XYZ file of N, CA, C and O in Angstrom:
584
model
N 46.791 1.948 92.219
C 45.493 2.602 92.062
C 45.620 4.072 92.490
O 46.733 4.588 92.390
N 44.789 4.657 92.866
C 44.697 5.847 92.872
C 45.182 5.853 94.408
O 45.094 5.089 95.369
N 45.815 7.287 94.098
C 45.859 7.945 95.932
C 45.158 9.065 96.858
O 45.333 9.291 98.055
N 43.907 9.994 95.485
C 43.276 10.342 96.118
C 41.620 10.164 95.184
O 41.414 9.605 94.107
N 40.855 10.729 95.910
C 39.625 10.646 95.279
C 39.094 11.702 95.297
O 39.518 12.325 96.270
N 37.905 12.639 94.378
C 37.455 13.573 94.899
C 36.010 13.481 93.989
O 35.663 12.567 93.241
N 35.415 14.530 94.259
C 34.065 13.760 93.746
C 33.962 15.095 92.369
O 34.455 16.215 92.502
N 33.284 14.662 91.230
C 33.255 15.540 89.806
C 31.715 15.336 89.282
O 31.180 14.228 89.241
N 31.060 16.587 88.876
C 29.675 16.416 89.324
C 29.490 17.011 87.871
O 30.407 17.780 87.583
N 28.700 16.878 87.050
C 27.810 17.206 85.928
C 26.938 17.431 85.857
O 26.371 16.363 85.624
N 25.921 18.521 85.900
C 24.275 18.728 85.875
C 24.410 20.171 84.325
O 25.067 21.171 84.039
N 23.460 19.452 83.863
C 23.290 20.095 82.670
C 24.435 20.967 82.150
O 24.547 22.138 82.513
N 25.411 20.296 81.167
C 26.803 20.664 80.556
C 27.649 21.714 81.583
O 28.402 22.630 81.252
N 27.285 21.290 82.881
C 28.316 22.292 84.034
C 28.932 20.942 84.773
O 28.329 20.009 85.305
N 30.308 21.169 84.616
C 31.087 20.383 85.025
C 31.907 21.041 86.702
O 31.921 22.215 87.072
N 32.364 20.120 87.257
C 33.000 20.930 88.543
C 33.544 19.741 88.904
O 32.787 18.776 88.798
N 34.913 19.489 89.399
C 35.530 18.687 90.164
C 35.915 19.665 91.443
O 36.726 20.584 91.562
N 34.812 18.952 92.491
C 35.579 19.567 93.493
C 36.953 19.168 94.296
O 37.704 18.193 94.347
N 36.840 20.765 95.030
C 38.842 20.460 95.605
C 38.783 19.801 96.810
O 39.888 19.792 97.354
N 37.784 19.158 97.539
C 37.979 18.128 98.883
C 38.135 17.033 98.444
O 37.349 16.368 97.770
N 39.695 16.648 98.986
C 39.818 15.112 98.920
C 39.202 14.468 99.819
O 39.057 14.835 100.985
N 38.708 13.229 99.208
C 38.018 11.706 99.764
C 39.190 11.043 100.599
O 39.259 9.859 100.268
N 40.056 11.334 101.476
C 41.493 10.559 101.427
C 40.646 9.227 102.385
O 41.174 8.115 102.407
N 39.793 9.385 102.871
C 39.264 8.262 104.187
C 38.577 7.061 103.335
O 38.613 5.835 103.440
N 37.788 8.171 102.240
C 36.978 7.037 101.457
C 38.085 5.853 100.761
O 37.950 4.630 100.736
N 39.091 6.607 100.278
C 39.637 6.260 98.734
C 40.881 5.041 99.870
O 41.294 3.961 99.448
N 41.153 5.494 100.973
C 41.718 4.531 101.843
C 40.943 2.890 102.112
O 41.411 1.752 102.149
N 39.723 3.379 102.249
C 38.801 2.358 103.018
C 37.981 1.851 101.670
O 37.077 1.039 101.868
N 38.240 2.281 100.310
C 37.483 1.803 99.226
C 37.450 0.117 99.202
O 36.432 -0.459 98.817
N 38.292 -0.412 99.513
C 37.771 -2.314 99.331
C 36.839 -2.388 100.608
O 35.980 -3.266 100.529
N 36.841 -1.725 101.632
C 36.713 -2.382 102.523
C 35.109 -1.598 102.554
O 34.326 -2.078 103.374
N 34.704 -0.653 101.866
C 33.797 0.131 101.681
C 32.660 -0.759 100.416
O 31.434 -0.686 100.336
N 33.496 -1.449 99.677
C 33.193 -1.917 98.442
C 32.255 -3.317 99.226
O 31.187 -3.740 98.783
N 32.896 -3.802 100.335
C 32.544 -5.160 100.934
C 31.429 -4.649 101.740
O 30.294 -5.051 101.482
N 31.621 -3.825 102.665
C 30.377 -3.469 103.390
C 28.845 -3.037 102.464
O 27.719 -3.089 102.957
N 29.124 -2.668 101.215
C 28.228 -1.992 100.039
C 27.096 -3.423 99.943
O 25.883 -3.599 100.052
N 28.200 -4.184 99.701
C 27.963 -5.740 99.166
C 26.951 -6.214 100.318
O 25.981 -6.742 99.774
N 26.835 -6.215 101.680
C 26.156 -6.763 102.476
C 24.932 -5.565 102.742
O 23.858 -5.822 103.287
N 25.266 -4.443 102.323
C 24.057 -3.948 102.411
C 23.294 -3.669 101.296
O 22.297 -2.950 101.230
N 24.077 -4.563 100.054
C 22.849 -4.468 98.921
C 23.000 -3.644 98.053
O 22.389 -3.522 96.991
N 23.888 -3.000 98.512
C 23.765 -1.278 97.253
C 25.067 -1.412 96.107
O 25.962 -2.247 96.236
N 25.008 -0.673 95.252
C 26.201 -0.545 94.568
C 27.462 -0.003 94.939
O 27.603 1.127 95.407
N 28.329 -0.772 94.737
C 29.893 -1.089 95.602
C 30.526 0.644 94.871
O 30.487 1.014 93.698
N 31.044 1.364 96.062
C 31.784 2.583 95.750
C 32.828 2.697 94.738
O 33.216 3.784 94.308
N 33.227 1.699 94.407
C 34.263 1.732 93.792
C 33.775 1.879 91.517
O 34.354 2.326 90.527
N 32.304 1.113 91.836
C 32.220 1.335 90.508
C 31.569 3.046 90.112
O 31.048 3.310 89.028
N 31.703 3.802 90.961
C 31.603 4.924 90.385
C 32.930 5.774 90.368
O 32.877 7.004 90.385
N 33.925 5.196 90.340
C 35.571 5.684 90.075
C 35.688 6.147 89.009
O 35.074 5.483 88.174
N 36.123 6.874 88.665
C 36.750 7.576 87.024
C 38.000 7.566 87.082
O 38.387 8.384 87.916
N 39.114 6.828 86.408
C 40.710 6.401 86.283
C 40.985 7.263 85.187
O 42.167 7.359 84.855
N 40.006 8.003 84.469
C 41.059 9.170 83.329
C 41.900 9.437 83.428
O 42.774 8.866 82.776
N 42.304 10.731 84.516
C 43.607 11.331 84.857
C 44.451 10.158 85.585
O 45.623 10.452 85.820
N 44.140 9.232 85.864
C 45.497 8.529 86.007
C 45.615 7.646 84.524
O 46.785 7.493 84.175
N 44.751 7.140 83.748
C 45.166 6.987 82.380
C 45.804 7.639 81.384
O 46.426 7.064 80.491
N 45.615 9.472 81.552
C 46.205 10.132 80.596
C 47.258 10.223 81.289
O 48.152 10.293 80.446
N 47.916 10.286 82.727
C 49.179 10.653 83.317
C 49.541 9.102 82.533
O 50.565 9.259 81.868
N 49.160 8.073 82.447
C 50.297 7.202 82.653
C 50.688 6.888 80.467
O 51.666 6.500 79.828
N 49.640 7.227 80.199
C 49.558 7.397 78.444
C 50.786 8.660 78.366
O 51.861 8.385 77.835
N 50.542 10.037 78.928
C 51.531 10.248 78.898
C 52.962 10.172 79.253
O 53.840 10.583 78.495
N 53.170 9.702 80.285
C 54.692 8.687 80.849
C 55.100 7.655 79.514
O 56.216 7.451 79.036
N 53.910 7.150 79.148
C 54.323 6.311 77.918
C 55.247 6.964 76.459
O 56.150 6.555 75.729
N 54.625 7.867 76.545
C 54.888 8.497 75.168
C 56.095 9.509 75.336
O 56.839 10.003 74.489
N 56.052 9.622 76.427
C 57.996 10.384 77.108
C 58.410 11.233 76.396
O 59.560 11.001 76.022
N 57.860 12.404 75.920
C 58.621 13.456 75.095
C 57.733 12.974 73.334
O 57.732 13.815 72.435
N 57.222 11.902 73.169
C 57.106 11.981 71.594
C 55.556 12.337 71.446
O 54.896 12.028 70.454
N 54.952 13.161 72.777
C 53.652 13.921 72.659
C 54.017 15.398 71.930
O 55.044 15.868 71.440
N 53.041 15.741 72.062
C 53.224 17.764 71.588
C 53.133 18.034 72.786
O 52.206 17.756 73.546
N 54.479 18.809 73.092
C 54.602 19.470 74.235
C 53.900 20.423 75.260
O 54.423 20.799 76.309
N 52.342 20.852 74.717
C 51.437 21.755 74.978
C 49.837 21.199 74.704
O 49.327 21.662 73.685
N 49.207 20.493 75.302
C 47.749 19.858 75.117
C 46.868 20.958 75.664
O 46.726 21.209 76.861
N 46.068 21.830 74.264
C 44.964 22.529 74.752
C 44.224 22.085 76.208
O 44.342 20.883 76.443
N 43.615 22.723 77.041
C 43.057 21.882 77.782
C 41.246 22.150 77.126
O 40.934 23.121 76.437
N 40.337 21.111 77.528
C 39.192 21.033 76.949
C 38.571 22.465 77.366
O 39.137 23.060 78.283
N 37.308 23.130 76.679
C 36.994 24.257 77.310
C 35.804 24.009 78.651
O 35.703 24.707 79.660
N 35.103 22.978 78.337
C 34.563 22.894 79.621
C 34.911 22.348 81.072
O 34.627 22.579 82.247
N 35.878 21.281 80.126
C 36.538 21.054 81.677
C 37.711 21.369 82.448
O 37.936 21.048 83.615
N 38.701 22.284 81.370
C 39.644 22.809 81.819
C 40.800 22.013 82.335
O 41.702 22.456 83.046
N 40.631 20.363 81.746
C 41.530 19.451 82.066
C 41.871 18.907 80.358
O 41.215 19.011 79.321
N 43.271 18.274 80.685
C 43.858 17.896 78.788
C 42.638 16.893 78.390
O 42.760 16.412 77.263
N 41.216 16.401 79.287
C 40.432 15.658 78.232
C 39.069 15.762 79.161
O 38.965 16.028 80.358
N 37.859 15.396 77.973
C 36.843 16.197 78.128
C 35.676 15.346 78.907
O 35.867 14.288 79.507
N 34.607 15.937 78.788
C 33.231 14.942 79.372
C 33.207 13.755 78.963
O 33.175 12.839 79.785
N 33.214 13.546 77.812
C 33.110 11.924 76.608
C 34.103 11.154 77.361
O 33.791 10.104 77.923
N 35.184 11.595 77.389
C 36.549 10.729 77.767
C 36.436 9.894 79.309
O 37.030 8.893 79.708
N 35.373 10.800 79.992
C 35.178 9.968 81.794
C 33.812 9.759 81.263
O 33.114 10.204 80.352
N 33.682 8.411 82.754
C 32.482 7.920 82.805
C 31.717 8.132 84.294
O 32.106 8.210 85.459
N 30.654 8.172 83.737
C 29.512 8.897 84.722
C 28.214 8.331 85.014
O 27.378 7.731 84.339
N 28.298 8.717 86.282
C 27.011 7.430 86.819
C 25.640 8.733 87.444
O 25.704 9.905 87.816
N 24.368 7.597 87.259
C 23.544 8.714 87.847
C 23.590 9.290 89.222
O 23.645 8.308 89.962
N 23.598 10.551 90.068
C 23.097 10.967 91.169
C 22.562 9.789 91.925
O 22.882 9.126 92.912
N 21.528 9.822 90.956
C 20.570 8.683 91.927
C 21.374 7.405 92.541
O 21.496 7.166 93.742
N 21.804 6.771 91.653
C 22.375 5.793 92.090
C 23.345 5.525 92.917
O 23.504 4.534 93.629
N 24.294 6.910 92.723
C 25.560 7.099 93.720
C 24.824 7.542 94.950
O 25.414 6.941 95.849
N 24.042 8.125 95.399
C 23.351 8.687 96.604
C 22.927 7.344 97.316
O 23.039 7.313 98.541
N 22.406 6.127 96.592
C 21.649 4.801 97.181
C 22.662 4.526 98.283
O 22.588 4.474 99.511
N 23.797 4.343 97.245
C 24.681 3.926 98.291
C 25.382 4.444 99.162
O 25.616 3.866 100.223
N 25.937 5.870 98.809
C 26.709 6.810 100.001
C 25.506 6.574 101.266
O 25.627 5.827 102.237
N 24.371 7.417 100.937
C 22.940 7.086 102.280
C 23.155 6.093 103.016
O 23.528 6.120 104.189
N 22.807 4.676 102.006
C 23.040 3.489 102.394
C 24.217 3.507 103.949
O 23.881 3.643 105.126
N 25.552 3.326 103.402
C 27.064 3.935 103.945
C 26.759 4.262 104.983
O 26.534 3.440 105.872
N 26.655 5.729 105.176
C 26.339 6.394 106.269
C 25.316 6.700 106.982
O 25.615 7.398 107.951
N 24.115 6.425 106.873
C 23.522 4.987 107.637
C 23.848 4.315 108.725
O 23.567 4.377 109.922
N 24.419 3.745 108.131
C 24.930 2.326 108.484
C 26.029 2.705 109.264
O 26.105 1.780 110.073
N 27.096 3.645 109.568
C 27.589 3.863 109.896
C 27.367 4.715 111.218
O 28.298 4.679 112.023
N 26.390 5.383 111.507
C 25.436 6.461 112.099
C 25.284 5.347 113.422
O 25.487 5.607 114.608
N 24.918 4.198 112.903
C 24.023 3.301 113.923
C 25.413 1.941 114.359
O 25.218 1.126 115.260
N 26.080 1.952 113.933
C 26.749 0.756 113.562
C 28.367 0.695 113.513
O 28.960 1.565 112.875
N 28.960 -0.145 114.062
C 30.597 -0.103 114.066
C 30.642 -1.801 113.302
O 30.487 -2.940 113.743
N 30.929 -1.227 112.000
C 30.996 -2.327 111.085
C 32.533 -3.295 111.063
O 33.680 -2.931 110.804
N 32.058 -4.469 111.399
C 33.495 -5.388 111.045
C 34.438 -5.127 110.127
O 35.630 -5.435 110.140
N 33.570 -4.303 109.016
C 34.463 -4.784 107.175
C 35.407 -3.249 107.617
O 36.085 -2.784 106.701
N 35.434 -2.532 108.931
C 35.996 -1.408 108.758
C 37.063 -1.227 109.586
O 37.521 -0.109 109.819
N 37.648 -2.583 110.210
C 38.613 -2.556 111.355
C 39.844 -1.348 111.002
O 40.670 -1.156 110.110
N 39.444 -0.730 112.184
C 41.050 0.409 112.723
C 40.852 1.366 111.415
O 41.895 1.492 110.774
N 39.589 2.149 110.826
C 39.003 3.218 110.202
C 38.416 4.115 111.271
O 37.875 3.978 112.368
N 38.748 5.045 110.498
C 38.522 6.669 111.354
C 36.995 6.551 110.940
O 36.721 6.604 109.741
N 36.291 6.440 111.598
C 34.748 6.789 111.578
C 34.474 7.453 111.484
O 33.802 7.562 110.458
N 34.616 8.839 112.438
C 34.290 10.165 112.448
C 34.727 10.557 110.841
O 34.016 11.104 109.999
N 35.505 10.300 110.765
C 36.230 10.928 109.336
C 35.629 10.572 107.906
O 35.250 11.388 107.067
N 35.622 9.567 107.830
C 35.263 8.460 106.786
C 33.450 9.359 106.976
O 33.236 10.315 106.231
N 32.768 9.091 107.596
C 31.628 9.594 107.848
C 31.354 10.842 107.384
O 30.534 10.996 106.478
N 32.269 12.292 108.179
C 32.225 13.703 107.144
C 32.268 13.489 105.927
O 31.370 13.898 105.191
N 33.560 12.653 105.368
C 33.042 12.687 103.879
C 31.952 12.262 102.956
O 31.404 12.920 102.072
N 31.717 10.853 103.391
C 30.562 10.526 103.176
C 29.119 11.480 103.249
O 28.298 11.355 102.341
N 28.830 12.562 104.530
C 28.306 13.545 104.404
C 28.557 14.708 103.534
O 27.661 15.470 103.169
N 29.817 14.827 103.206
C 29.610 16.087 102.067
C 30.013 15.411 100.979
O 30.857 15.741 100.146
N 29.369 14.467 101.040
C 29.141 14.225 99.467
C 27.661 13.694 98.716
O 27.505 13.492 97.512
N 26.591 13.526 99.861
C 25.740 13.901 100.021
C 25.245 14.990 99.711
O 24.595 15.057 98.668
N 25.440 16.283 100.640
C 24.988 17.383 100.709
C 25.473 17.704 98.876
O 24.552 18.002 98.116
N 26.635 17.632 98.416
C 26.795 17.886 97.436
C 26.174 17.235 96.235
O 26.007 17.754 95.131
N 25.883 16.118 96.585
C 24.902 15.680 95.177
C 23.784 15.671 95.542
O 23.042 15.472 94.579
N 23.081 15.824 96.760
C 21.137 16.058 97.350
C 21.081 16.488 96.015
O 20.888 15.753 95.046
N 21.375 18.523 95.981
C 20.333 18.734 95.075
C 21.007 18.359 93.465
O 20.355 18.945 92.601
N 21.620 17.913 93.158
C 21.447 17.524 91.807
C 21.146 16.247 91.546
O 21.745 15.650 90.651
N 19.892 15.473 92.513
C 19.709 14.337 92.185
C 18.239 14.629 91.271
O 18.068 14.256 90.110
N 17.177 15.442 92.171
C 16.125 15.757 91.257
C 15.996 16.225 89.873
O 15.069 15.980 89.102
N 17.142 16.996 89.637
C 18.207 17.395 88.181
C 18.175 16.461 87.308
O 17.871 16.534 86.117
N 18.577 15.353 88.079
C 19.331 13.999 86.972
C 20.347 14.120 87.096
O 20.993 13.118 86.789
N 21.100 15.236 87.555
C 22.749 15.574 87.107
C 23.479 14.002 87.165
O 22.709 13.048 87.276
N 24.787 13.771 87.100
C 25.723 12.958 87.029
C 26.923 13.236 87.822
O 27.342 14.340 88.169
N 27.508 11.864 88.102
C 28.727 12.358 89.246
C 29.620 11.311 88.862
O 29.277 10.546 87.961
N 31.093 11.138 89.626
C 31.676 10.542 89.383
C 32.849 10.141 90.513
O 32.064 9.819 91.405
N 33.950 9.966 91.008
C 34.704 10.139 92.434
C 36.196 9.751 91.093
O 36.395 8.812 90.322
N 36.775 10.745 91.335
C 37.770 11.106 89.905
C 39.343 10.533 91.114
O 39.846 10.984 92.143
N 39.627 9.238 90.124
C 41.245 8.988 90.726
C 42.249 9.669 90.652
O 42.557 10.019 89.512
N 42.983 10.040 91.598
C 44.148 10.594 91.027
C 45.317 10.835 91.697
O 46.279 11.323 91.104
């Protein structure tokens, strides 16, 4: 699976993958996915986007019998475009990060044995702060594998 995570945000045809890695989240993702589960919300993991590790491994496949030079898309500045990842609402990804950290704020959860709290927690906070305001937007987000 993936080895890092980072979060890729869409609000009205503006795309941005930001450059802070998730390394605490994307570590603690099953165990994040289980705690989700008891508090009801939607499990972190289904807002993952596996593109770039699909086109890395499509290309490993094809070993030289690609074209040696793939425009990259113009809005996203990666070899594939908006259509190609999938994207979940703000809203919904916020239920549960909140949810998360929360829960975490008040709570030393079982499903998280020998996790950096403090850590796991900052991220969980800036990723918040980063989708707050594009939830009233509608914008779209995603936590991009790679």
């Amino acid at each position: 699976m993936a080895t890092t995570l980072r979060l890729a945000t869409l609000n009205d045809s503006q795309f941005q993958l930001h450059e802070q890695e998730l390394t605490q989240v994307c570590a603690q993702l099953t165990r994040l996915d289980a705690l989700c589960k008891s508090l009801g919300v939607i499990p972190l993991s289904q807002f993952v986007d596996v593109t770039a590790l699909e086109f890395r491994e499509a290309a490993e496949l094809l070993d030289g019998q690609a074209p040696a030079r793939v425009e990259p898309d113009p809005l996203t500045g990666l070899p594939y475009g908006l259509e190609d990842m999938s994207w979940s609402p703000v809203t919904a990804g916020m239920t549960s990060i909140e949810a998360l950290t929360g829960h975490l704020q008040r709570n030393r959860p079982r499903e998280l044995p020998g996790a950096d709290i403090p850590a796991l927690s900052a991220e969980l906070r800036y990723c918040e702060q980063v989708l707050a305001p594009l939830e009233p937007e509608g914008g779209q987000f995603h936590l991009a594998a790679d």
